[in-house]
mmCIF file of C-alpha atoms in Angstrom:
data_model
loop_
_atom_site.group_PDB
_atom_site.id
_atom_site.type_symbol
_atom_site.label_atom_id
_atom_site.label_comp_id
_atom_site.label_asym_id
_atom_site.label_seq_id
_atom_site.Cartn_x
_atom_site.Cartn_y
_atom_site.Cartn_z
ATOM 1 C CA GLY A 23 16.963 7.367 -166.224
ATOM 2 C CA ALA A 24 14.236 4.989 -165.190
ATOM 3 C CA VAL A 25 11.175 4.847 -167.443
ATOM 4 C CA VAL A 26 7.628 4.362 -166.262
ATOM 5 C CA SER A 27 5.045 3.814 -168.963
ATOM 6 C CA GLN A 28 1.402 4.596 -168.274
ATOM 7 C CA HIS A 29 -1.432 3.652 -170.575
ATOM 8 C CA PRO A 30 -3.798 4.924 -171.813
ATOM 9 C CA SER A 31 -2.915 8.611 -171.829
ATOM 10 C CA TRP A 32 -6.550 9.569 -172.028
ATOM 11 C CA VAL A 33 -9.856 7.768 -171.878
ATOM 12 C CA ILE A 34 -13.491 8.769 -172.190
ATOM 13 C CA CYS A 35 -16.126 6.447 -170.804
ATOM 14 C CA LYS A 36 -19.807 6.355 -169.983
ATOM 15 C CA SER A 37 -21.033 6.645 -166.432
ATOM 16 C CA GLY A 38 -21.319 3.230 -164.800
ATOM 17 C CA THR A 39 -18.564 1.554 -166.773
ATOM 18 C CA SER A 40 -15.145 0.492 -165.480
ATOM 19 C CA VAL A 41 -11.805 1.730 -166.707
ATOM 20 C CA LYS A 42 -8.399 0.109 -166.281
ATOM 21 C CA ILE A 43 -5.159 2.078 -166.254
ATOM 22 C CA GLU A 44 -1.786 0.326 -166.556
ATOM 23 C CA CYS A 45 1.524 1.400 -165.128
ATOM 24 C CA ARG A 46 4.719 -0.377 -166.177
ATOM 25 C CA SER A 47 8.329 0.081 -165.142
ATOM 26 C CA LEU A 48 10.253 -0.566 -168.349
ATOM 27 C CA ASP A 49 13.862 -0.823 -167.236
ATOM 28 C CA PHE A 50 13.772 -1.589 -163.552
ATOM 29 C CA GLN A 51 11.901 -3.719 -161.092
ATOM 30 C CA ALA A 52 9.451 -1.684 -159.066
ATOM 31 C CA THR A 53 8.618 -3.318 -155.780
ATOM 32 C CA THR A 54 6.468 -0.342 -154.907
ATOM 33 C CA MET A 55 4.202 1.729 -157.095
ATOM 34 C CA PHE A 56 2.092 4.704 -156.127
ATOM 35 C CA TRP A 57 -1.141 6.002 -157.578
ATOM 36 C CA TYR A 58 -2.034 9.683 -157.461
ATOM 37 C CA ARG A 59 -4.913 11.833 -158.470
ATOM 38 C CA GLN A 60 -4.455 15.414 -159.566
ATOM 39 C CA PHE A 61 -7.108 18.077 -159.935
ATOM 40 C CA PRO A 62 -6.435 21.264 -161.905
ATOM 41 C CA LYS A 63 -4.155 23.680 -160.051
ATOM 42 C CA GLN A 64 -3.842 21.278 -157.147
ATOM 43 C CA SER A 65 -1.066 19.076 -155.953
ATOM 44 C CA LEU A 66 -0.736 15.372 -156.432
ATOM 45 C CA MET A 67 -2.919 13.487 -153.986
ATOM 46 C CA LEU A 68 -1.668 10.059 -153.046
ATOM 47 C CA MET A 69 -4.446 7.510 -153.424
ATOM 48 C CA ALA A 70 -2.689 4.269 -152.615
ATOM 49 C CA THR A 71 0.607 2.488 -152.303
ATOM 50 C CA SER A 72 0.953 -0.763 -154.171
ATOM 51 C CA ASN A 73 3.475 -3.448 -153.260
ATOM 52 C CA GLU A 74 4.142 -6.374 -155.548
ATOM 53 C CA GLY A 75 2.256 -9.477 -154.488
ATOM 54 C CA SER A 76 0.306 -7.874 -151.657
ATOM 55 C CA LYS A 77 -2.786 -5.787 -151.153
ATOM 56 C CA ALA A 78 -2.561 -2.081 -151.768
ATOM 57 C CA THR A 79 -2.575 0.373 -148.894
ATOM 58 C CA TYR A 80 -5.149 3.077 -149.435
ATOM 59 C CA GLU A 81 -5.012 6.604 -148.089
ATOM 60 C CA GLN A 82 -7.772 7.833 -145.867
ATOM 61 C CA GLY A 83 -10.878 8.779 -147.795
ATOM 62 C CA VAL A 84 -10.055 6.684 -150.867
ATOM 63 C CA GLU A 85 -12.626 3.963 -151.576
ATOM 64 C CA LYS A 86 -10.757 0.724 -152.105
ATOM 65 C CA ASP A 87 -13.793 -0.953 -153.664
ATOM 66 C CA LYS A 88 -14.044 1.798 -156.231
ATOM 67 C CA PHE A 89 -10.359 2.115 -157.049
ATOM 68 C CA LEU A 90 -9.059 -1.416 -157.434
ATOM 69 C CA ILE A 91 -5.301 -1.726 -157.513
ATOM 70 C CA ASN A 92 -3.413 -4.810 -158.578
ATOM 71 C CA HIS A 93 0.358 -5.189 -158.520
ATOM 72 C CA ALA A 94 0.840 -8.689 -159.847
ATOM 73 C CA SER A 95 4.442 -8.387 -160.988
ATOM 74 C CA LEU A 96 7.547 -6.315 -160.363
ATOM 75 C CA THR A 97 6.927 -4.303 -163.504
ATOM 76 C CA LEU A 98 3.147 -3.846 -163.681
ATOM 77 C CA SER A 99 0.487 -2.249 -161.537
ATOM 78 C CA THR A 100 -3.072 -1.526 -162.615
ATOM 79 C CA LEU A 101 -5.718 0.847 -161.323
ATOM 80 C CA THR A 102 -9.324 0.027 -162.167
ATOM 81 C CA VAL A 103 -11.944 2.697 -161.626
ATOM 82 C CA THR A 104 -15.126 0.718 -161.142
ATOM 83 C CA SER A 105 -18.614 2.045 -161.918
ATOM 84 C CA ALA A 106 -17.145 5.378 -162.892
ATOM 85 C CA HIS A 107 -19.089 8.576 -162.347
ATOM 86 C CA PRO A 108 -18.473 12.109 -163.604
ATOM 87 C CA GLU A 109 -16.907 13.093 -160.279
ATOM 88 C CA ASP A 110 -14.204 10.489 -160.926
ATOM 89 C CA SER A 111 -13.036 12.538 -163.904
ATOM 90 C CA SER A 112 -9.487 13.534 -163.123
ATOM 91 C CA PHE A 113 -5.842 13.134 -164.058
ATOM 92 C CA TYR A 114 -4.403 9.918 -162.627
ATOM 93 C CA ILE A 115 -0.656 9.404 -162.349
ATOM 94 C CA CYS A 116 1.409 6.445 -161.246
ATOM 95 C CA SER A 117 4.946 6.414 -159.993
ATOM 96 C CA ALA A 118 7.431 3.739 -159.076
ATOM 97 C CA THR A 119 10.462 3.326 -156.908
ATOM 98 C CA THR A 120 13.072 0.675 -156.495
ATOM 99 C CA PHE A 121 13.738 -1.374 -153.414
ATOM 100 C CA GLN A 122 16.556 0.952 -152.350
ATOM 101 C CA GLY A 123 14.096 3.451 -151.013
ATOM 102 C CA SER A 124 11.665 6.219 -151.825
ATOM 103 C CA GLU A 125 14.204 8.976 -152.236
ATOM 104 C CA LYS A 126 13.580 8.992 -155.960
ATOM 105 C CA LEU A 127 10.273 8.563 -157.660
ATOM 106 C CA PHE A 128 9.783 8.159 -161.378
ATOM 107 C CA PHE A 129 6.416 9.033 -162.786
ATOM 108 C CA GLY A 130 4.288 7.806 -165.614
ATOM 109 C CA SER A 131 2.911 10.330 -168.092
ATOM 110 C CA GLY A 132 -0.556 10.281 -166.570
ATOM 111 C CA THR A 133 -4.049 9.343 -167.701
ATOM 112 C CA GLN A 134 -6.805 11.883 -168.201
ATOM 113 C CA LEU A 135 -10.118 10.209 -167.399
ATOM 114 C CA SER A 136 -13.337 11.834 -168.525
ATOM 115 C CA VAL A 137 -16.588 10.204 -167.440
ATOM 116 C CA LEU A 138 -19.666 11.305 -169.356
ATOM 117 C CA GLN B 13 -1.547 24.634 -142.043
ATOM 118 C CA LYS B 14 -0.347 22.562 -144.976
ATOM 119 C CA GLU B 15 2.808 20.530 -144.481
ATOM 120 C CA VAL B 16 4.288 22.056 -147.622
ATOM 121 C CA GLU B 17 3.521 25.542 -148.870
ATOM 122 C CA GLN B 18 4.296 26.673 -152.382
ATOM 123 C CA ASP B 19 3.257 29.848 -154.143
ATOM 124 C CA PRO B 20 1.112 28.765 -157.089
ATOM 125 C CA GLY B 21 2.120 31.718 -159.245
ATOM 126 C CA PRO B 22 1.895 32.165 -162.141
ATOM 127 C CA LEU B 23 5.369 33.572 -162.392
ATOM 128 C CA SER B 24 6.249 35.312 -165.660
ATOM 129 C CA VAL B 25 9.834 36.178 -166.496
ATOM 130 C CA PRO B 26 11.666 37.266 -169.644
ATOM 131 C CA GLU B 27 13.943 34.828 -171.412
ATOM 132 C CA GLY B 28 17.412 34.799 -169.873
ATOM 133 C CA ALA B 29 16.251 35.802 -166.397
ATOM 134 C CA ILE B 30 17.199 33.996 -163.216
ATOM 135 C CA VAL B 31 14.179 32.285 -161.709
ATOM 136 C CA SER B 32 13.753 31.558 -158.026
ATOM 137 C CA LEU B 33 11.150 29.031 -156.912
ATOM 138 C CA ASN B 34 10.549 28.330 -153.251
ATOM 139 C CA CYS B 35 8.783 26.088 -150.784
ATOM 140 C CA THR B 36 8.412 26.135 -147.045
ATOM 141 C CA TYR B 37 7.519 23.179 -144.911
ATOM 142 C CA SER B 38 6.557 22.483 -141.345
ATOM 143 C CA ASN B 39 7.612 18.869 -140.765
ATOM 144 C CA SER B 40 11.120 18.795 -139.328
ATOM 145 C CA ALA B 41 11.364 15.072 -140.126
ATOM 146 C CA PHE B 42 11.704 15.729 -143.843
ATOM 147 C CA GLN B 43 15.192 14.766 -145.023
ATOM 148 C CA TYR B 44 14.899 14.265 -148.763
ATOM 149 C CA PHE B 45 13.943 17.124 -151.025
ATOM 150 C CA MET B 46 13.032 16.997 -154.676
ATOM 151 C CA TRP B 47 12.025 19.291 -157.467
ATOM 152 C CA TYR B 48 9.862 18.096 -160.316
ATOM 153 C CA ARG B 49 8.907 19.768 -163.557
ATOM 154 C CA GLN B 50 5.477 19.033 -164.953
ATOM 155 C CA TYR B 51 4.279 20.042 -168.379
ATOM 156 C CA SER B 52 0.554 20.345 -168.902
ATOM 157 C CA ARG B 53 -1.215 16.984 -168.759
ATOM 158 C CA LYS B 54 2.033 15.075 -168.332
ATOM 159 C CA GLY B 55 3.598 13.242 -165.424
ATOM 160 C CA PRO B 56 6.171 15.070 -163.280
ATOM 161 C CA GLU B 57 9.822 14.752 -164.293
ATOM 162 C CA LEU B 58 12.487 14.632 -161.601
ATOM 163 C CA LEU B 59 14.851 17.617 -161.876
ATOM 164 C CA MET B 60 16.793 17.702 -158.660
ATOM 165 C CA TYR B 61 17.160 15.530 -155.607
ATOM 166 C CA THR B 62 18.948 16.570 -152.446
ATOM 167 C CA TYR B 63 19.456 15.134 -149.021
ATOM 168 C CA SER B 64 19.462 17.364 -145.931
ATOM 169 C CA SER B 65 20.799 20.920 -146.049
ATOM 170 C CA GLY B 66 23.086 22.367 -148.682
ATOM 171 C CA ASN B 67 23.283 23.204 -152.360
ATOM 172 C CA LYS B 68 23.298 21.048 -155.438
ATOM 173 C CA GLU B 69 23.942 22.231 -158.964
ATOM 174 C CA ASP B 70 23.057 20.540 -162.230
ATOM 175 C CA GLY B 71 23.529 22.578 -165.358
ATOM 176 C CA ARG B 72 21.307 25.639 -165.192
ATOM 177 C CA PHE B 73 19.537 24.360 -162.084
ATOM 178 C CA THR B 74 20.586 24.835 -158.471
ATOM 179 C CA ALA B 75 18.683 23.371 -155.547
ATOM 180 C CA GLN B 76 19.153 24.839 -152.110
ATOM 181 C CA VAL B 77 17.940 23.457 -148.794
ATOM 182 C CA ASP B 78 17.935 25.311 -145.496
ATOM 183 C CA LYS B 79 16.609 22.912 -142.903
ATOM 184 C CA SER B 80 17.006 25.414 -140.063
ATOM 185 C CA SER B 81 14.497 27.675 -141.795
ATOM 186 C CA LYS B 82 12.496 24.819 -143.336
ATOM 187 C CA TYR B 83 12.917 26.477 -146.694
ATOM 188 C CA ILE B 84 13.976 25.090 -150.046
ATOM 189 C CA SER B 85 14.648 26.809 -153.333
ATOM 190 C CA LEU B 86 15.218 26.006 -156.965
ATOM 191 C CA PHE B 87 17.123 28.487 -159.094
ATOM 192 C CA ILE B 88 17.043 28.411 -162.869
ATOM 193 C CA ARG B 89 19.725 30.408 -164.655
ATOM 194 C CA ASP B 90 19.410 31.710 -168.205
ATOM 195 C CA SER B 91 15.756 30.696 -168.320
ATOM 196 C CA GLN B 92 14.400 29.482 -171.637
ATOM 197 C CA PRO B 93 10.860 29.352 -173.051
ATOM 198 C CA SER B 94 11.137 25.564 -172.816
ATOM 199 C CA ASP B 95 11.379 25.952 -169.038
ATOM 200 C CA SER B 96 7.756 27.091 -169.024
ATOM 201 C CA ALA B 97 6.002 24.483 -166.893
ATOM 202 C CA THR B 98 4.738 23.868 -163.393
ATOM 203 C CA TYR B 99 7.433 23.161 -160.822
ATOM 204 C CA LEU B 100 6.583 20.956 -157.869
ATOM 205 C CA CYS B 101 8.620 20.682 -154.741
ATOM 206 C CA ALA B 102 8.411 17.393 -152.885
ATOM 207 C CA MET B 103 9.887 15.960 -149.731
ATOM 208 C CA ASN B 104 9.838 12.988 -147.432
ATOM 209 C CA SER B 105 11.345 11.596 -144.274
ATOM 210 C CA ALA B 106 14.481 9.469 -144.137
ATOM 211 C CA GLY B 107 14.401 5.787 -144.998
ATOM 212 C CA GLY B 108 11.884 3.266 -146.181
ATOM 213 C CA TYR B 109 8.865 3.767 -148.375
ATOM 214 C CA GLN B 110 7.843 7.030 -146.856
ATOM 215 C CA LYS B 111 4.976 8.974 -148.296
ATOM 216 C CA VAL B 112 6.161 11.870 -150.394
ATOM 217 C CA THR B 113 4.466 15.180 -149.743
ATOM 218 C CA PHE B 114 4.135 17.513 -152.703
ATOM 219 C CA GLY B 115 3.667 21.228 -152.924
ATOM 220 C CA THR B 116 0.849 22.527 -155.087
ATOM 221 C CA GLY B 117 3.306 23.642 -157.762
ATOM 222 C CA THR B 118 4.368 27.005 -159.183
ATOM 223 C CA LYS B 119 3.468 27.739 -162.757
ATOM 224 C CA LEU B 120 6.330 29.392 -164.589
ATOM 225 C CA GLN B 121 6.120 31.173 -167.903
ATOM 226 C CA VAL B 122 9.297 32.285 -169.660
ATOM 227 C CA ILE B 123 8.508 34.912 -172.259
ATOM 228 C CA PRO B 124 10.706 35.021 -175.399
#
């Protein structure tokens, strides 16, 4: 099956700093990647949809200046949490799909962000 | 009303039991239905994928979709302690890069 690698798996940072999370599709070209946020005992919340070579589409209520998404190649998308605050602490997950459609999504292993 | 409703559990069953996990939804446009398994602090893993109504079997897992009732199920036969995880249903409309809507997940515990 398709493999999506997400790094780092966990990160602790000080309030006010920026954190970058990488999402790579290892054995397929991902024209579209998705970024989610998950709070304990809650479902995955889609933050943004990232298409290779174009600007990300953010969901309503997600600050695009705070959560910077870059999808520079067919195998890599990055999420940068800028000027992180404790309320940004969460589990962030990426997923990727191929050009054939969104019927199947393959997820990364997630990143637990803790902002002190 | 949420688009997708899923009982959060937790659901505890003895090893070897048949497990039934369910979701209901309200959007009649949904055509693709998925079940994911998520271990604690890990990304979801695709278990089953079905299109429209019907049944699909894969090993100990059977996915069932009833579009007329807007109801989907995942059955796990001969449950094992390693099946202990949170199970997420997910669905989206036909075609294109449609947004996938997830249920909140049901936490399952299989007791040895």
